[in-house]
mmCIF file of C-alpha atoms in Angstrom:
data_model
loop_
_atom_site.group_PDB
_atom_site.id
_atom_site.type_symbol
_atom_site.label_atom_id
_atom_site.label_comp_id
_atom_site.label_asym_id
_atom_site.label_seq_id
_atom_site.Cartn_x
_atom_site.Cartn_y
_atom_site.Cartn_z
ATOM 1 C CA UNK A 1 15.207 -5.816 119.806
ATOM 2 C CA UNK A 2 12.959 -6.639 122.640
ATOM 3 C CA UNK A 3 9.234 -7.039 122.461
ATOM 4 C CA UNK A 4 7.278 -4.846 124.985
ATOM 5 C CA UNK A 5 5.442 -6.645 127.717
ATOM 6 C CA UNK A 6 1.882 -6.006 128.761
ATOM 7 C CA UNK A 7 3.222 -3.887 131.582
ATOM 8 C CA UNK A 8 5.215 -1.683 129.330
ATOM 9 C CA UNK A 9 2.393 -1.471 126.925
ATOM 10 C CA UNK A 10 0.155 -0.228 129.795
ATOM 11 C CA UNK A 11 2.754 2.410 130.702
ATOM 12 C CA UNK A 12 3.634 3.491 127.138
ATOM 13 C CA UNK A 13 0.468 3.226 125.104
ATOM 14 C CA UNK A 14 -1.727 5.686 126.731
ATOM 15 C CA UNK A 15 0.327 8.418 125.125
ATOM 16 C CA UNK A 16 0.695 6.451 121.765
ATOM 17 C CA UNK A 17 -2.788 5.153 120.976
ATOM 18 C CA UNK A 18 -5.957 7.197 121.139
ATOM 19 C CA UNK A 19 -8.421 6.235 122.321
ATOM 20 C CA UNK A 20 -6.623 3.910 124.690
ATOM 21 C CA UNK A 21 -8.417 1.116 126.494
ATOM 22 C CA UNK A 22 -6.447 -1.025 128.964
ATOM 23 C CA UNK A 23 -8.731 -3.932 128.548
ATOM 24 C CA UNK A 24 -7.318 -4.249 125.067
ATOM 25 C CA UNK A 25 -3.916 -4.969 126.368
ATOM 26 C CA UNK A 26 -3.400 -8.744 126.435
ATOM 27 C CA UNK A 27 -0.449 -11.238 125.893
ATOM 28 C CA UNK A 28 2.112 -8.645 125.154
ATOM 29 C CA UNK A 29 -0.042 -7.097 122.329
ATOM 30 C CA UNK A 30 -2.904 -4.451 121.833
ATOM 31 C CA UNK A 31 -5.954 -5.242 120.075
ATOM 32 C CA UNK A 32 -7.207 -2.612 117.618
ATOM 33 C CA UNK A 33 -10.809 -1.962 116.474
ATOM 34 C CA UNK A 34 -12.311 -1.639 113.038
ATOM 35 C CA UNK A 35 -12.887 2.107 112.380
ATOM 36 C CA UNK A 36 -15.432 4.375 110.791
ATOM 37 C CA UNK A 37 -14.502 3.861 106.976
ATOM 38 C CA UNK A 38 -14.268 0.770 104.758
ATOM 39 C CA UNK A 39 -14.162 -0.035 101.133
ATOM 40 C CA UNK A 40 -14.958 -3.459 99.647
ATOM 41 C CA UNK A 41 -14.520 -4.482 96.054
ATOM 42 C CA UNK A 42 -17.575 -5.258 93.881
ATOM 43 C CA UNK A 43 -19.381 -8.546 93.896
ATOM 44 C CA UNK A 44 -22.492 -8.376 91.588
ATOM 45 C CA UNK A 45 -23.886 -11.517 93.200
ATOM 46 C CA UNK A 46 -24.064 -9.869 96.662
ATOM 47 C CA UNK A 47 -26.327 -6.987 97.023
ATOM 48 C CA UNK A 48 -24.700 -6.093 100.281
ATOM 49 C CA UNK A 49 -21.254 -5.564 98.746
ATOM 50 C CA UNK A 50 -19.877 -1.981 99.184
ATOM 51 C CA UNK A 51 -18.521 -0.393 95.990
ATOM 52 C CA UNK A 52 -17.331 3.080 97.310
ATOM 53 C CA UNK A 53 -15.782 4.256 100.554
ATOM 54 C CA UNK A 54 -18.347 4.011 103.057
ATOM 55 C CA UNK A 55 -18.716 5.694 106.403
ATOM 56 C CA UNK A 56 -19.953 3.388 109.042
ATOM 57 C CA UNK A 57 -22.063 4.429 112.100
ATOM 58 C CA UNK A 58 -21.107 2.786 115.533
ATOM 59 C CA UNK A 59 -21.545 -0.985 115.303
ATOM 60 C CA UNK A 60 -22.768 -0.848 111.760
ATOM 61 C CA UNK A 61 -21.993 -4.049 109.917
ATOM 62 C CA UNK A 62 -20.753 -4.866 106.357
ATOM 63 C CA UNK A 63 -19.884 -7.970 104.313
ATOM 64 C CA UNK A 64 -16.636 -9.050 102.558
ATOM 65 C CA UNK A 65 -17.780 -11.699 99.945
ATOM 66 C CA UNK A 66 -15.652 -14.603 99.029
ATOM 67 C CA UNK A 67 -12.779 -13.727 96.842
ATOM 68 C CA UNK A 68 -13.138 -10.035 97.462
ATOM 69 C CA UNK A 69 -10.919 -7.358 98.928
ATOM 70 C CA UNK A 70 -11.486 -4.856 101.645
ATOM 71 C CA UNK A 71 -9.589 -1.777 102.918
ATOM 72 C CA UNK A 72 -10.255 -1.185 106.606
ATOM 73 C CA UNK A 73 -9.161 1.568 108.875
ATOM 74 C CA UNK A 74 -8.519 1.293 112.538
ATOM 75 C CA UNK A 75 -10.703 3.125 115.019
ATOM 76 C CA UNK A 76 -7.505 4.359 116.906
ATOM 77 C CA UNK A 77 -4.889 6.671 115.836
ATOM 78 C CA UNK A 78 -1.491 4.863 116.575
ATOM 79 C CA UNK A 79 1.882 6.463 117.129
ATOM 80 C CA UNK A 80 5.165 4.568 116.948
ATOM 81 C CA UNK A 81 8.004 6.307 118.646
ATOM 82 C CA UNK A 82 11.391 6.626 116.915
ATOM 83 C CA UNK A 83 12.840 4.222 119.581
ATOM 84 C CA UNK A 84 10.373 1.470 118.548
ATOM 85 C CA UNK A 85 8.956 -0.441 115.797
ATOM 86 C CA UNK A 86 5.500 -2.136 115.524
ATOM 87 C CA UNK A 87 4.215 -5.288 113.991
ATOM 88 C CA UNK A 88 0.564 -5.755 112.994
ATOM 89 C CA UNK A 89 -1.773 -8.595 111.877
ATOM 90 C CA UNK A 90 -5.370 -9.672 112.185
ATOM 91 C CA UNK A 91 -6.673 -11.996 115.005
ATOM 92 C CA UNK A 92 -6.155 -15.712 114.458
ATOM 93 C CA UNK A 93 -9.873 -16.622 114.668
ATOM 94 C CA UNK A 94 -10.560 -14.512 111.653
ATOM 95 C CA UNK A 95 -7.643 -15.974 109.777
ATOM 96 C CA UNK A 96 -9.020 -19.419 110.251
ATOM 97 C CA UNK A 97 -12.249 -18.394 108.549
ATOM 98 C CA UNK A 98 -10.267 -17.504 105.366
ATOM 99 C CA UNK A 99 -9.404 -13.794 105.887
ATOM 100 C CA UNK A 100 -5.853 -12.824 104.969
ATOM 101 C CA UNK A 101 -3.874 -9.604 105.700
ATOM 102 C CA UNK A 102 -2.176 -8.662 102.520
ATOM 103 C CA UNK A 103 -0.952 -5.340 103.433
ATOM 104 C CA UNK A 104 2.256 -4.482 105.316
ATOM 105 C CA UNK A 105 3.174 -6.398 108.511
ATOM 106 C CA UNK A 106 5.151 -3.683 110.326
ATOM 107 C CA UNK A 107 4.711 0.124 111.223
ATOM 108 C CA UNK A 108 7.680 2.407 110.734
ATOM 109 C CA UNK A 109 9.325 4.348 113.648
ATOM 110 C CA UNK A 110 7.743 7.717 113.654
ATOM 111 C CA UNK A 111 4.498 6.890 111.986
ATOM 112 C CA UNK A 112 1.369 8.605 113.467
ATOM 113 C CA UNK A 113 -2.151 7.904 112.114
ATOM 114 C CA UNK A 114 -4.812 5.378 111.544
ATOM 115 C CA UNK A 115 -3.518 2.047 110.333
ATOM 116 C CA UNK A 116 -4.860 0.962 106.967
ATOM 117 C CA UNK A 117 -5.303 -2.875 106.394
ATOM 118 C CA UNK A 118 -6.024 -4.619 103.146
ATOM 119 C CA UNK A 119 -7.929 -7.756 103.662
ATOM 120 C CA UNK A 120 -8.637 -10.633 101.182
ATOM 121 C CA UNK A 121 -11.395 -13.042 101.838
ATOM 122 C CA UNK A 122 -9.948 -16.430 100.677
ATOM 123 C CA UNK A 123 -12.660 -18.504 102.391
ATOM 124 C CA UNK A 124 -15.822 -19.978 100.880
ATOM 125 C CA UNK A 125 -18.313 -17.898 102.815
ATOM 126 C CA UNK A 126 -19.093 -14.141 103.220
ATOM 127 C CA UNK A 127 -17.480 -12.555 106.204
ATOM 128 C CA UNK A 128 -19.695 -10.253 108.251
ATOM 129 C CA UNK A 129 -17.825 -7.615 110.329
ATOM 130 C CA UNK A 130 -18.845 -4.411 112.030
ATOM 131 C CA UNK A 131 -17.310 -1.083 113.228
ATOM 132 C CA UNK A 132 -15.812 -1.341 116.705
ATOM 133 C CA UNK A 133 -15.060 -5.053 116.291
ATOM 134 C CA UNK A 134 -11.712 -6.043 117.929
ATOM 135 C CA UNK A 135 -10.146 -7.395 114.725
ATOM 136 C CA UNK A 136 -6.433 -6.191 114.470
ATOM 137 C CA UNK A 137 -3.341 -6.944 116.652
ATOM 138 C CA UNK A 138 -0.263 -4.803 117.131
ATOM 139 C CA UNK A 139 3.002 -5.565 118.911
ATOM 140 C CA UNK A 140 5.768 -3.169 119.835
ATOM 141 C CA UNK A 141 9.269 -3.827 120.065
ATOM 142 C CA UNK A 142 12.065 -1.491 121.203
ATOM 143 C CA UNK A 143 15.112 -0.558 118.941
ATOM 144 C CA UNK A 144 18.631 -0.863 120.387
ATOM 145 C CA UNK A 145 18.722 2.954 120.015
ATOM 146 C CA UNK A 146 16.589 5.706 118.846
ATOM 147 C CA UNK A 147 16.375 5.707 115.033
ATOM 148 C CA UNK A 148 18.012 8.843 113.547
ATOM 149 C CA UNK A 149 15.823 8.437 110.226
ATOM 150 C CA UNK A 150 12.352 7.777 111.368
ATOM 151 C CA UNK A 151 9.205 8.188 109.127
ATOM 152 C CA UNK A 152 8.913 11.881 108.319
ATOM 153 C CA UNK A 153 6.271 13.659 110.464
ATOM 154 C CA UNK A 154 3.014 14.913 108.936
ATOM 155 C CA UNK A 155 1.228 17.942 109.611
ATOM 156 C CA UNK A 156 -1.725 15.744 110.661
ATOM 157 C CA UNK A 157 -2.328 12.116 111.459
ATOM 158 C CA UNK A 158 -2.089 9.873 108.411
ATOM 159 C CA UNK A 159 -4.981 7.803 106.915
ATOM 160 C CA UNK A 160 -7.816 9.631 108.647
ATOM 161 C CA UNK A 161 -9.660 8.659 105.536
ATOM 162 C CA UNK A 162 -8.853 5.754 103.044
ATOM 163 C CA UNK A 163 -6.546 7.515 100.506
ATOM 164 C CA UNK A 164 -7.993 7.808 96.986
ATOM 165 C CA UNK A 165 -4.605 6.871 95.398
ATOM 166 C CA UNK A 166 -4.708 3.545 97.255
ATOM 167 C CA UNK A 167 -8.231 2.778 95.875
ATOM 168 C CA UNK A 168 -7.128 3.709 92.237
ATOM 169 C CA UNK A 169 -4.678 0.819 92.430
ATOM 170 C CA UNK A 170 -7.359 -1.925 92.593
ATOM 171 C CA UNK A 171 -10.125 -2.691 90.236
ATOM 172 C CA UNK A 172 -13.699 -1.766 91.115
ATOM 173 C CA UNK A 173 -14.993 -4.561 88.626
ATOM 174 C CA UNK A 174 -16.009 -7.799 90.033
ATOM 175 C CA UNK A 175 -13.096 -9.957 91.068
ATOM 176 C CA UNK A 176 -13.640 -13.727 90.667
ATOM 177 C CA UNK A 177 -12.664 -16.054 93.565
ATOM 178 C CA UNK A 178 -12.050 -19.802 93.199
ATOM 179 C CA UNK A 179 -15.509 -20.297 94.806
ATOM 180 C CA UNK A 180 -17.017 -17.844 92.234
ATOM 181 C CA UNK A 181 -15.401 -19.551 89.308
ATOM 182 C CA UNK A 182 -16.368 -23.058 90.781
ATOM 183 C CA UNK A 183 -19.951 -21.796 90.959
ATOM 184 C CA UNK A 184 -19.893 -20.394 87.412
ATOM 185 C CA UNK A 185 -18.485 -23.888 86.103
ATOM 186 C CA UNK A 186 -21.318 -25.650 87.953
ATOM 187 C CA UNK A 187 -23.878 -23.298 86.341
ATOM 188 C CA UNK A 188 -22.384 -23.900 82.896
ATOM 189 C CA UNK A 189 -22.249 -27.653 83.518
ATOM 190 C CA UNK A 190 -25.900 -27.630 84.452
ATOM 191 C CA UNK A 191 -26.962 -25.575 81.384
ATOM 192 C CA UNK A 192 -24.805 -27.921 79.179
ATOM 193 C CA UNK A 193 -26.304 -31.076 80.697
ATOM 194 C CA UNK A 194 -29.845 -29.635 80.244
ATOM 195 C CA UNK A 195 -29.104 -28.742 76.520
ATOM 196 C CA UNK A 196 -27.704 -32.387 76.013
ATOM 197 C CA UNK A 197 -30.817 -33.817 77.564
ATOM 198 C CA UNK A 198 -32.987 -31.741 75.257
ATOM 199 C CA UNK A 199 -30.832 -32.887 72.245
ATOM 200 C CA UNK A 200 -31.286 -36.591 73.329
ATOM 201 C CA UNK A 201 -35.178 -36.031 73.721
ATOM 202 C CA UNK A 202 -35.387 -34.294 70.211
ATOM 203 C CA UNK A 203 -33.176 -37.108 68.732
ATOM 204 C CA UNK A 204 -35.430 -39.847 70.091
ATOM 205 C CA UNK A 205 -38.543 -38.040 68.890
ATOM 206 C CA UNK A 206 -36.994 -37.694 65.490
ATOM 207 C CA UNK A 207 -36.128 -41.376 65.498
ATOM 208 C CA UNK A 208 -39.709 -42.290 66.306
ATOM 209 C CA UNK A 209 -40.998 -39.994 63.634
ATOM 210 C CA UNK A 210 -38.563 -41.594 61.057
ATOM 211 C CA UNK A 211 -39.775 -45.096 62.134
ATOM 212 C CA UNK A 212 -43.520 -43.970 61.778
ATOM 213 C CA UNK A 213 -42.817 -42.536 58.306
ATOM 214 C CA UNK A 214 -40.992 -45.730 57.363
ATOM 215 C CA UNK A 215 -44.095 -47.844 58.461
ATOM 216 C CA UNK A 216 -46.421 -45.435 56.454
ATOM 217 C CA UNK A 217 -44.250 -45.753 53.508
ATOM 218 C CA UNK A 218 -44.243 -49.621 53.644
ATOM 219 C CA UNK A 219 -48.148 -49.512 54.015
ATOM 220 C CA UNK A 220 -48.321 -47.364 50.898
ATOM 221 C CA UNK A 221 -46.154 -49.757 48.953
ATOM 222 C CA UNK A 222 -48.267 -52.772 50.131
ATOM 223 C CA UNK A 223 -51.489 -50.978 49.176
ATOM 224 C CA UNK A 224 -49.983 -50.298 45.731
ATOM 225 C CA UNK A 225 -49.109 -53.951 45.366
ATOM 226 C CA UNK A 226 -52.485 -55.307 46.574
ATOM 227 C CA UNK A 227 -54.844 -52.836 44.935
ATOM 228 C CA UNK A 228 -53.347 -50.199 42.642
ATOM 229 C CA UNK A 229 -51.106 -52.486 40.679
ATOM 230 C CA UNK A 230 -53.835 -55.063 39.692
ATOM 231 C CA UNK A 231 -56.186 -52.214 38.527
ATOM 232 C CA UNK A 232 -53.506 -50.528 36.627
ATOM 233 C CA UNK A 233 -52.492 -53.855 35.101
ATOM 234 C CA UNK A 234 -56.316 -54.453 33.907
ATOM 235 C CA UNK A 235 -56.600 -50.853 32.582
ATOM 236 C CA UNK A 236 -53.002 -51.157 31.197
ATOM 237 C CA UNK A 237 -54.084 -54.066 28.956
ATOM 238 C CA UNK A 238 -57.070 -52.122 27.645
ATOM 239 C CA UNK A 239 -54.914 -49.052 27.014
ATOM 240 C CA UNK A 240 -52.490 -51.249 25.120
ATOM 241 C CA UNK A 241 -55.138 -52.655 22.871
ATOM 242 C CA UNK A 242 -56.638 -49.311 22.272
ATOM 243 C CA UNK A 243 -53.303 -47.803 21.463
ATOM 244 C CA UNK A 244 -52.493 -50.753 19.075
ATOM 245 C CA UNK A 245 -55.835 -50.253 17.188
ATOM 246 C CA UNK A 246 -55.097 -46.436 16.903
ATOM 247 C CA UNK A 247 -51.590 -47.262 15.431
ATOM 248 C CA UNK A 248 -53.041 -49.643 12.957
ATOM 249 C CA UNK A 249 -55.788 -47.056 11.903
ATOM 250 C CA UNK A 250 -53.134 -44.463 11.642
ATOM 251 C CA UNK A 251 -50.952 -46.664 9.426
ATOM 252 C CA UNK A 252 -54.051 -47.399 7.228
ATOM 253 C CA UNK A 253 -54.986 -43.690 6.792
ATOM 254 C CA UNK A 254 -51.239 -42.869 6.071
ATOM 255 C CA UNK A 255 -51.129 -45.545 3.345
ATOM 256 C CA UNK A 256 -54.565 -44.269 1.864
ATOM 257 C CA UNK A 257 -53.191 -40.760 1.710
ATOM 258 C CA UNK A 258 -50.015 -41.928 -0.009
ATOM 259 C CA UNK A 259 -52.148 -43.975 -2.527
ATOM 260 C CA UNK A 260 -54.341 -41.092 -3.363
ATOM 261 C CA UNK A 261 -51.205 -38.906 -3.738
ATOM 262 C CA UNK A 262 -49.746 -41.320 -6.258
ATOM 263 C CA UNK A 263 -53.025 -41.680 -8.119
ATOM 264 C CA UNK A 264 -53.419 -37.940 -8.483
ATOM 265 C CA UNK A 265 -49.887 -37.798 -9.935
ATOM 266 C CA UNK A 266 -50.757 -40.538 -12.479
ATOM 267 C CA UNK A 267 -54.009 -38.663 -13.566
ATOM 268 C CA UNK A 268 -52.090 -35.393 -13.974
ATOM 269 C CA UNK A 269 -49.426 -37.258 -16.014
ATOM 270 C CA UNK A 270 -51.979 -38.722 -18.256
ATOM 271 C CA UNK A 271 -53.563 -35.374 -18.834
ATOM 272 C CA UNK A 272 -50.429 -33.822 -19.824
ATOM 273 C CA UNK A 273 -49.713 -36.653 -22.372
ATOM 274 C CA UNK A 274 -53.070 -36.218 -23.863
ATOM 275 C CA UNK A 275 -52.562 -32.547 -24.302
ATOM 276 C CA UNK A 276 -49.198 -33.095 -26.067
ATOM 277 C CA UNK A 277 -50.805 -35.598 -28.523
ATOM 278 C CA UNK A 278 -53.545 -33.173 -29.443
ATOM 279 C CA UNK A 279 -51.031 -30.399 -30.012
ATOM 280 C CA UNK A 280 -49.144 -32.587 -32.432
ATOM 281 C CA UNK A 281 -52.216 -33.471 -34.314
ATOM 282 C CA UNK A 282 -53.246 -29.972 -34.685
ATOM 283 C CA UNK A 283 -49.718 -28.953 -35.933
ATOM 284 C CA UNK A 284 -49.874 -31.856 -38.518
ATOM 285 C CA UNK A 285 -53.235 -30.836 -39.833
ATOM 286 C CA UNK A 286 -52.164 -27.164 -40.463
ATOM 287 C CA UNK A 287 -49.098 -28.144 -42.675
ATOM 288 C CA UNK A 288 -49.792 -27.287 -46.401
ATOM 289 C CA UNK A 289 -50.405 -30.202 -48.529
#
């Protein structure tokens, strides 16, 4: 297998790449441009992020946020003859900024259509690209003989649009990158630190309030000992004397009532005795002599 030189590319590619531009042949490779349709996975933090297949006008730009994927079509329709094989990548200067080609790295013999690249932004910053940007690189290499089982020919060039079945294989929800997770952790750390500060402030205020309440309570106790207790002691002695007098009077009254009750019983007993004596005398007088 021998890679094609720039001279061979200039002689072969006009019939294999459309549109062909000889200025894009360099260093035994051909530079391909970003085409008219892109799809970028969703990033809710970036209002410029594309969420559906989007048609681009000439030179229109778009953004691949950090940690997000993009499907990109080439502007050119590429054909690989059955006697060759092609290898693809993205230009090194974009790799250095964090973009990674995660799609296939070769093109089968017999393929004809636009090339579909899947790009991942592994860098820390959004990548701004645009239609017509010289972004991809393709190399051709000759086989030792024409392949007898090349890619089956299609009725029309492949990947004129980004295939729906390809899009269905990737989530349209937000895909978190390491940078996004780091940002989220920093936000959480900031919120937690703020809450801890608020709790510490509340604790200090509570401690001050408890201290004030303690001093107030001590003041109340001191006031009681200095003023209230002597007054209570004075009135307490008077109350004790009055209570003692009342108890004595109660005892005297109770004794008087008991004495009166006994006297009434004695008088009643004396009356009954006199009545019995009178009855006996009457009975004696009434006996026959």
